[in-house]
PDB file of C-alpha atoms in Angstrom:
ATOM      1  CA  UNK A   1       0.000   0.000   0.000  1.00  0.00           C
ATOM      2  CA  UNK A   2       1.505   3.307  -1.056  1.00  0.00           C
ATOM      3  CA  UNK A   3       0.302   6.538   0.391  1.00  0.00           C
ATOM      4  CA  UNK A   4       1.071   9.976  -0.765  1.00  0.00           C
ATOM      5  CA  UNK A   5       1.807  12.649   1.720  1.00  0.00           C
ATOM      6  CA  UNK A   6       1.074  16.165   0.839  1.00  0.00           C
ATOM      7  CA  UNK A   7       3.276  18.803   2.348  1.00  0.00           C
ATOM      8  CA  UNK A   8       1.759  22.174   2.598  1.00  0.00           C
ATOM      9  CA  UNK A   9       4.089  25.059   2.089  1.00  0.00           C
ATOM     10  CA  UNK A  10       3.679  27.909   4.478  1.00  0.00           C
ATOM     11  CA  UNK A  11       4.664  31.166   3.101  1.00  0.00           C
ATOM     12  CA  UNK A  12       6.390  33.302   5.626  1.00  0.00           C
ATOM     13  CA  UNK A  13       7.069  36.904   5.119  1.00  0.00           C
ATOM     14  CA  UNK A  14       9.812  38.436   7.124  1.00  0.00           C
ATOM     15  CA  UNK A  15       8.926  41.809   8.433  1.00  0.00           C
ATOM     16  CA  UNK A  16      11.564  44.442   8.923  1.00  0.00           C
ATOM     17  CA  UNK A  17      12.694  44.741  12.500  1.00  0.00           C
ATOM     18  CA  UNK A  18      11.024  47.546  14.379  1.00  0.00           C
ATOM     19  CA  UNK A  19      13.477  49.103  16.807  1.00  0.00           C
ATOM     20  CA  UNK A  20      11.869  50.614  19.851  1.00  0.00           C
ATOM     21  CA  UNK A  21      11.981  50.419  23.656  1.00  0.00           C
ATOM     22  CA  UNK A  22      11.682  46.837  24.887  1.00  0.00           C
ATOM     23  CA  UNK A  23      12.362  47.649  28.555  1.00  0.00           C
ATOM     24  CA  UNK A  24      12.109  50.820  30.604  1.00  0.00           C
ATOM     25  CA  UNK A  25      12.254  50.953  34.391  1.00  0.00           C
ATOM     26  CA  UNK A  26      12.709  54.709  34.576  1.00  0.00           C
ATOM     27  CA  UNK A  27      16.444  54.350  35.028  1.00  0.00           C
ATOM     28  CA  UNK A  28      17.382  52.076  32.160  1.00  0.00           C
ATOM     29  CA  UNK A  29      15.997  51.853  28.668  1.00  0.00           C
ATOM     30  CA  UNK A  30      16.737  48.880  26.445  1.00  0.00           C
ATOM     31  CA  UNK A  31      16.105  49.197  22.739  1.00  0.00           C
ATOM     32  CA  UNK A  32      15.660  46.302  20.391  1.00  0.00           C
ATOM     33  CA  UNK A  33      13.532  44.566  17.804  1.00  0.00           C
ATOM     34  CA  UNK A  34       9.940  44.884  19.016  1.00  0.00           C
ATOM     35  CA  UNK A  35       8.632  42.692  16.206  1.00  0.00           C
ATOM     36  CA  UNK A  36       9.700  39.612  18.187  1.00  0.00           C
ATOM     37  CA  UNK A  37       7.759  38.285  21.133  1.00  0.00           C
ATOM     38  CA  UNK A  38       8.888  39.829  24.421  1.00  0.00           C
ATOM     39  CA  UNK A  39       8.939  36.462  26.171  1.00  0.00           C
ATOM     40  CA  UNK A  40      11.734  35.429  23.811  1.00  0.00           C
ATOM     41  CA  UNK A  41      14.010  38.013  25.419  1.00  0.00           C
ATOM     42  CA  UNK A  42      15.822  36.244  28.220  1.00  0.00           C
ATOM     43  CA  UNK A  43      17.530  39.097  30.035  1.00  0.00           C
ATOM     44  CA  UNK A  44      19.318  42.371  29.665  1.00  0.00           C
ATOM     45  CA  UNK A  45      22.734  43.279  31.015  1.00  0.00           C
ATOM     46  CA  UNK A  46      23.623  46.717  32.272  1.00  0.00           C
ATOM     47  CA  UNK A  47      27.030  48.401  32.114  1.00  0.00           C
ATOM     48  CA  UNK A  48      28.340  49.247  35.583  1.00  0.00           C
ATOM     49  CA  UNK A  49      29.962  52.643  35.495  1.00  0.00           C
ATOM     50  CA  UNK A  50      31.310  53.447  38.947  1.00  0.00           C
ATOM     51  CA  UNK A  51      31.251  57.113  39.920  1.00  0.00           C
ATOM     52  CA  UNK A  52      34.165  56.660  42.340  1.00  0.00           C
ATOM     53  CA  UNK A  53      37.281  54.489  42.217  1.00  0.00           C
ATOM     54  CA  UNK A  54      39.348  52.361  44.568  1.00  0.00           C
ATOM     55  CA  UNK A  55      42.140  54.940  44.229  1.00  0.00           C
ATOM     56  CA  UNK A  56      39.851  57.604  45.761  1.00  0.00           C
ATOM     57  CA  UNK A  57      40.077  55.786  49.124  1.00  0.00           C
ATOM     58  CA  UNK A  58      43.735  54.768  49.241  1.00  0.00           C
ATOM     59  CA  UNK A  59      45.383  53.719  52.486  1.00  0.00           C
ATOM     60  CA  UNK A  60      48.865  52.528  53.417  1.00  0.00           C
ATOM     61  CA  UNK A  61      49.414  48.809  53.826  1.00  0.00           C
ATOM     62  CA  UNK A  62      50.552  47.936  57.343  1.00  0.00           C
ATOM     63  CA  UNK A  63      52.299  44.699  58.153  1.00  0.00           C
ATOM     64  CA  UNK A  64      50.496  43.788  61.385  1.00  0.00           C
ATOM     65  CA  UNK A  65      48.774  40.616  62.544  1.00  0.00           C
ATOM     66  CA  UNK A  66      47.224  40.394  66.005  1.00  0.00           C
ATOM     67  CA  UNK A  67      45.598  37.252  67.356  1.00  0.00           C
ATOM     68  CA  UNK A  68      41.945  36.973  66.233  1.00  0.00           C
ATOM     69  CA  UNK A  69      39.409  37.756  68.967  1.00  0.00           C
ATOM     70  CA  UNK A  70      36.586  35.391  67.907  1.00  0.00           C
ATOM     71  CA  UNK A  71      34.500  36.532  70.887  1.00  0.00           C
ATOM     72  CA  UNK A  72      34.429  40.150  69.681  1.00  0.00           C
ATOM     73  CA  UNK A  73      31.593  39.402  67.250  1.00  0.00           C
ATOM     74  CA  UNK A  74      28.788  36.830  67.209  1.00  0.00           C
ATOM     75  CA  UNK A  75      29.784  35.751  63.675  1.00  0.00           C
ATOM     76  CA  UNK A  76      33.322  35.148  64.919  1.00  0.00           C
ATOM     77  CA  UNK A  77      32.136  32.350  67.149  1.00  0.00           C
ATOM     78  CA  UNK A  78      29.694  30.927  64.603  1.00  0.00           C
ATOM     79  CA  UNK A  79      31.981  30.973  61.525  1.00  0.00           C
ATOM     80  CA  UNK A  80      35.412  30.669  63.142  1.00  0.00           C
ATOM     81  CA  UNK A  81      36.819  28.204  60.579  1.00  0.00           C
ATOM     82  CA  UNK A  82      36.072  30.413  57.552  1.00  0.00           C
ATOM     83  CA  UNK A  83      37.297  33.508  59.395  1.00  0.00           C
ATOM     84  CA  UNK A  84      40.558  31.875  60.502  1.00  0.00           C
ATOM     85  CA  UNK A  85      41.192  30.499  57.006  1.00  0.00           C
ATOM     86  CA  UNK A  86      40.670  33.897  55.354  1.00  0.00           C
ATOM     87  CA  UNK A  87      42.754  35.652  58.030  1.00  0.00           C
ATOM     88  CA  UNK A  88      45.713  33.491  57.035  1.00  0.00           C
ATOM     89  CA  UNK A  89      45.208  34.101  53.298  1.00  0.00           C
ATOM     90  CA  UNK A  90      47.346  37.038  52.039  1.00  0.00           C
ATOM     91  CA  UNK A  91      44.739  37.728  49.333  1.00  0.00           C
ATOM     92  CA  UNK A  92      42.217  38.671  52.030  1.00  0.00           C
ATOM     93  CA  UNK A  93      44.114  41.857  52.981  1.00  0.00           C
ATOM     94  CA  UNK A  94      41.700  44.795  52.797  1.00  0.00           C
ATOM     95  CA  UNK A  95      42.092  48.534  53.482  1.00  0.00           C
ATOM     96  CA  UNK A  96      45.685  48.369  54.690  1.00  0.00           C
ATOM     97  CA  UNK A  97      45.283  46.462  57.948  1.00  0.00           C
ATOM     98  CA  UNK A  98      42.118  44.366  57.776  1.00  0.00           C
ATOM     99  CA  UNK A  99      41.346  40.907  56.499  1.00  0.00           C
ATOM    100  CA  UNK A 100      38.126  40.493  54.552  1.00  0.00           C
ATOM    101  CA  UNK A 101      36.419  37.162  55.200  1.00  0.00           C
ATOM    102  CA  UNK A 102      33.309  35.858  53.472  1.00  0.00           C
ATOM    103  CA  UNK A 103      31.428  32.570  53.075  1.00  0.00           C
ATOM    104  CA  UNK A 104      28.260  31.233  51.505  1.00  0.00           C
ATOM    105  CA  UNK A 105      24.978  31.329  53.413  1.00  0.00           C
ATOM    106  CA  UNK A 106      22.638  29.925  50.762  1.00  0.00           C
ATOM    107  CA  UNK A 107      22.118  30.449  47.091  1.00  0.00           C
ATOM    108  CA  UNK A 108      22.675  33.298  46.237  1.00  0.00           C
ATOM    109  CA  UNK A 109      23.983  34.656  49.532  1.00  0.00           C
ATOM    110  CA  UNK A 110      27.312  35.522  51.097  1.00  0.00           C
ATOM    111  CA  UNK A 111      28.016  36.861  54.548  1.00  0.00           C
ATOM    112  CA  UNK A 112      31.182  38.705  55.478  1.00  0.00           C
ATOM    113  CA  UNK A 113      33.206  40.312  58.234  1.00  0.00           C
ATOM    114  CA  UNK A 114      36.423  42.249  58.478  1.00  0.00           C
ATOM    115  CA  UNK A 115      39.117  41.480  61.025  1.00  0.00           C
ATOM    116  CA  UNK A 116      41.224  44.392  62.253  1.00  0.00           C
ATOM    117  CA  UNK A 117      44.768  43.043  62.026  1.00  0.00           C
ATOM    118  CA  UNK A 118      45.938  45.615  64.616  1.00  0.00           C
ATOM    119  CA  UNK A 119      43.539  44.475  67.343  1.00  0.00           C
ATOM    120  CA  UNK A 120      42.172  41.105  66.193  1.00  0.00           C
ATOM    121  CA  UNK A 121      38.605  42.382  66.618  1.00  0.00           C
ATOM    122  CA  UNK A 122      35.913  41.334  64.139  1.00  0.00           C
ATOM    123  CA  UNK A 123      33.403  43.747  62.606  1.00  0.00           C
ATOM    124  CA  UNK A 124      30.299  43.257  60.464  1.00  0.00           C
ATOM    125  CA  UNK A 125      30.393  43.956  56.755  1.00  0.00           C
ATOM    126  CA  UNK A 126      27.715  43.872  54.028  1.00  0.00           C
ATOM    127  CA  UNK A 127      26.063  40.713  52.757  1.00  0.00           C
ATOM    128  CA  UNK A 128      26.170  39.960  49.046  1.00  0.00           C
ATOM    129  CA  UNK A 129      24.484  37.812  46.462  1.00  0.00           C
ATOM    130  CA  UNK A 130      27.236  37.601  43.869  1.00  0.00           C
ATOM    131  CA  UNK A 131      30.483  38.174  45.751  1.00  0.00           C
ATOM    132  CA  UNK A 132      32.818  41.041  46.535  1.00  0.00           C
ATOM    133  CA  UNK A 133      35.576  43.078  44.962  1.00  0.00           C
ATOM    134  CA  UNK A 134      38.135  44.872  47.105  1.00  0.00           C
ATOM    135  CA  UNK A 135      41.768  45.997  47.177  1.00  0.00           C
ATOM    136  CA  UNK A 136      44.431  45.664  49.834  1.00  0.00           C
ATOM    137  CA  UNK A 137      45.186  49.411  49.690  1.00  0.00           C
ATOM    138  CA  UNK A 138      41.660  50.881  49.527  1.00  0.00           C
ATOM    139  CA  UNK A 139      38.707  51.303  51.916  1.00  0.00           C
ATOM    140  CA  UNK A 140      36.247  50.837  49.014  1.00  0.00           C
ATOM    141  CA  UNK A 141      34.243  47.610  48.680  1.00  0.00           C
ATOM    142  CA  UNK A 142      32.043  46.597  45.747  1.00  0.00           C
ATOM    143  CA  UNK A 143      29.248  44.213  46.699  1.00  0.00           C
ATOM    144  CA  UNK A 144      27.897  42.148  43.763  1.00  0.00           C
ATOM    145  CA  UNK A 145      30.623  43.278  41.356  1.00  0.00           C
ATOM    146  CA  UNK A 146      29.972  43.229  37.604  1.00  0.00           C
ATOM    147  CA  UNK A 147      31.409  40.556  35.316  1.00  0.00           C
ATOM    148  CA  UNK A 148      34.871  40.846  33.750  1.00  0.00           C
ATOM    149  CA  UNK A 149      33.484  43.070  30.966  1.00  0.00           C
ATOM    150  CA  UNK A 150      31.801  45.432  33.446  1.00  0.00           C
ATOM    151  CA  UNK A 151      28.190  44.250  33.016  1.00  0.00           C
ATOM    152  CA  UNK A 152      25.630  42.929  35.463  1.00  0.00           C
ATOM    153  CA  UNK A 153      22.248  41.309  34.932  1.00  0.00           C
ATOM    154  CA  UNK A 154      19.064  43.236  35.541  1.00  0.00           C
ATOM    155  CA  UNK A 155      17.748  41.329  38.545  1.00  0.00           C
ATOM    156  CA  UNK A 156      16.760  42.376  42.052  1.00  0.00           C
ATOM    157  CA  UNK A 157      19.897  40.990  43.720  1.00  0.00           C
ATOM    158  CA  UNK A 158      22.494  41.558  40.967  1.00  0.00           C
ATOM    159  CA  UNK A 159      23.055  45.305  41.150  1.00  0.00           C
ATOM    160  CA  UNK A 160      26.569  46.319  42.220  1.00  0.00           C
ATOM    161  CA  UNK A 161      26.723  48.505  45.318  1.00  0.00           C
ATOM    162  CA  UNK A 162      29.655  50.539  46.588  1.00  0.00           C
ATOM    163  CA  UNK A 163      30.546  50.802  50.279  1.00  0.00           C
ATOM    164  CA  UNK A 164      33.328  52.703  52.012  1.00  0.00           C
ATOM    165  CA  UNK A 165      34.768  51.571  55.346  1.00  0.00           C
ATOM    166  CA  UNK A 166      34.583  54.317  57.965  1.00  0.00           C
ATOM    167  CA  UNK A 167      37.804  53.781  59.958  1.00  0.00           C
ATOM    168  CA  UNK A 168      36.466  55.533  63.074  1.00  0.00           C
ATOM    169  CA  UNK A 169      33.188  53.619  63.423  1.00  0.00           C
ATOM    170  CA  UNK A 170      34.408  50.386  61.734  1.00  0.00           C
ATOM    171  CA  UNK A 171      31.172  50.413  59.716  1.00  0.00           C
ATOM    172  CA  UNK A 172      30.593  50.321  55.977  1.00  0.00           C
ATOM    173  CA  UNK A 173      28.754  53.301  54.521  1.00  0.00           C
ATOM    174  CA  UNK A 174      26.861  52.815  51.277  1.00  0.00           C
ATOM    175  CA  UNK A 175      27.730  55.393  48.612  1.00  0.00           C
ATOM    176  CA  UNK A 176      25.093  56.433  46.112  1.00  0.00           C
ATOM    177  CA  UNK A 177      25.860  58.357  42.931  1.00  0.00           C
ATOM    178  CA  UNK A 178      25.698  62.103  43.255  1.00  0.00           C
ATOM    179  CA  UNK A 179      22.444  63.417  41.809  1.00  0.00           C
ATOM    180  CA  UNK A 180      22.004  66.954  40.547  1.00  0.00           C
TER     181      UNK A 180
END
């Protein structure tokens, strides 16, 4: 038994792309081809353009290393292994005489503290979703830093934030861009 199959040819006409706003949250506008279905757009990345730099908050590196006082902060007692490990790591040096210690607390979540290498005391620092960027000779800290090309995804927990360590209070102060 031989059967014939009939294939129907669909004629498709390609329309010219219509470039217009595909996303606008009042702060960011993304332009693209609006002739495609919006649910086919997976995400948008945003260029992080810091308004201040690590070099704006330079400090001298001091070669000091006191014994850690794990009892000086509740997190010191609870996360002593991570804190001790980071304290010994030379790459954890932050702001001249602190060690920056962080660990995972769920997905996506990181907790952190700084350890004053002069006194051994532990102080709170900001939580993050996507990590930290810091320098050994600067008091500036970027929470949720952008990728290697300087972009970050447009999600509620992805936005980079800049903090500056206040040496007197041992607290991080969030810095917002200057607005006219």
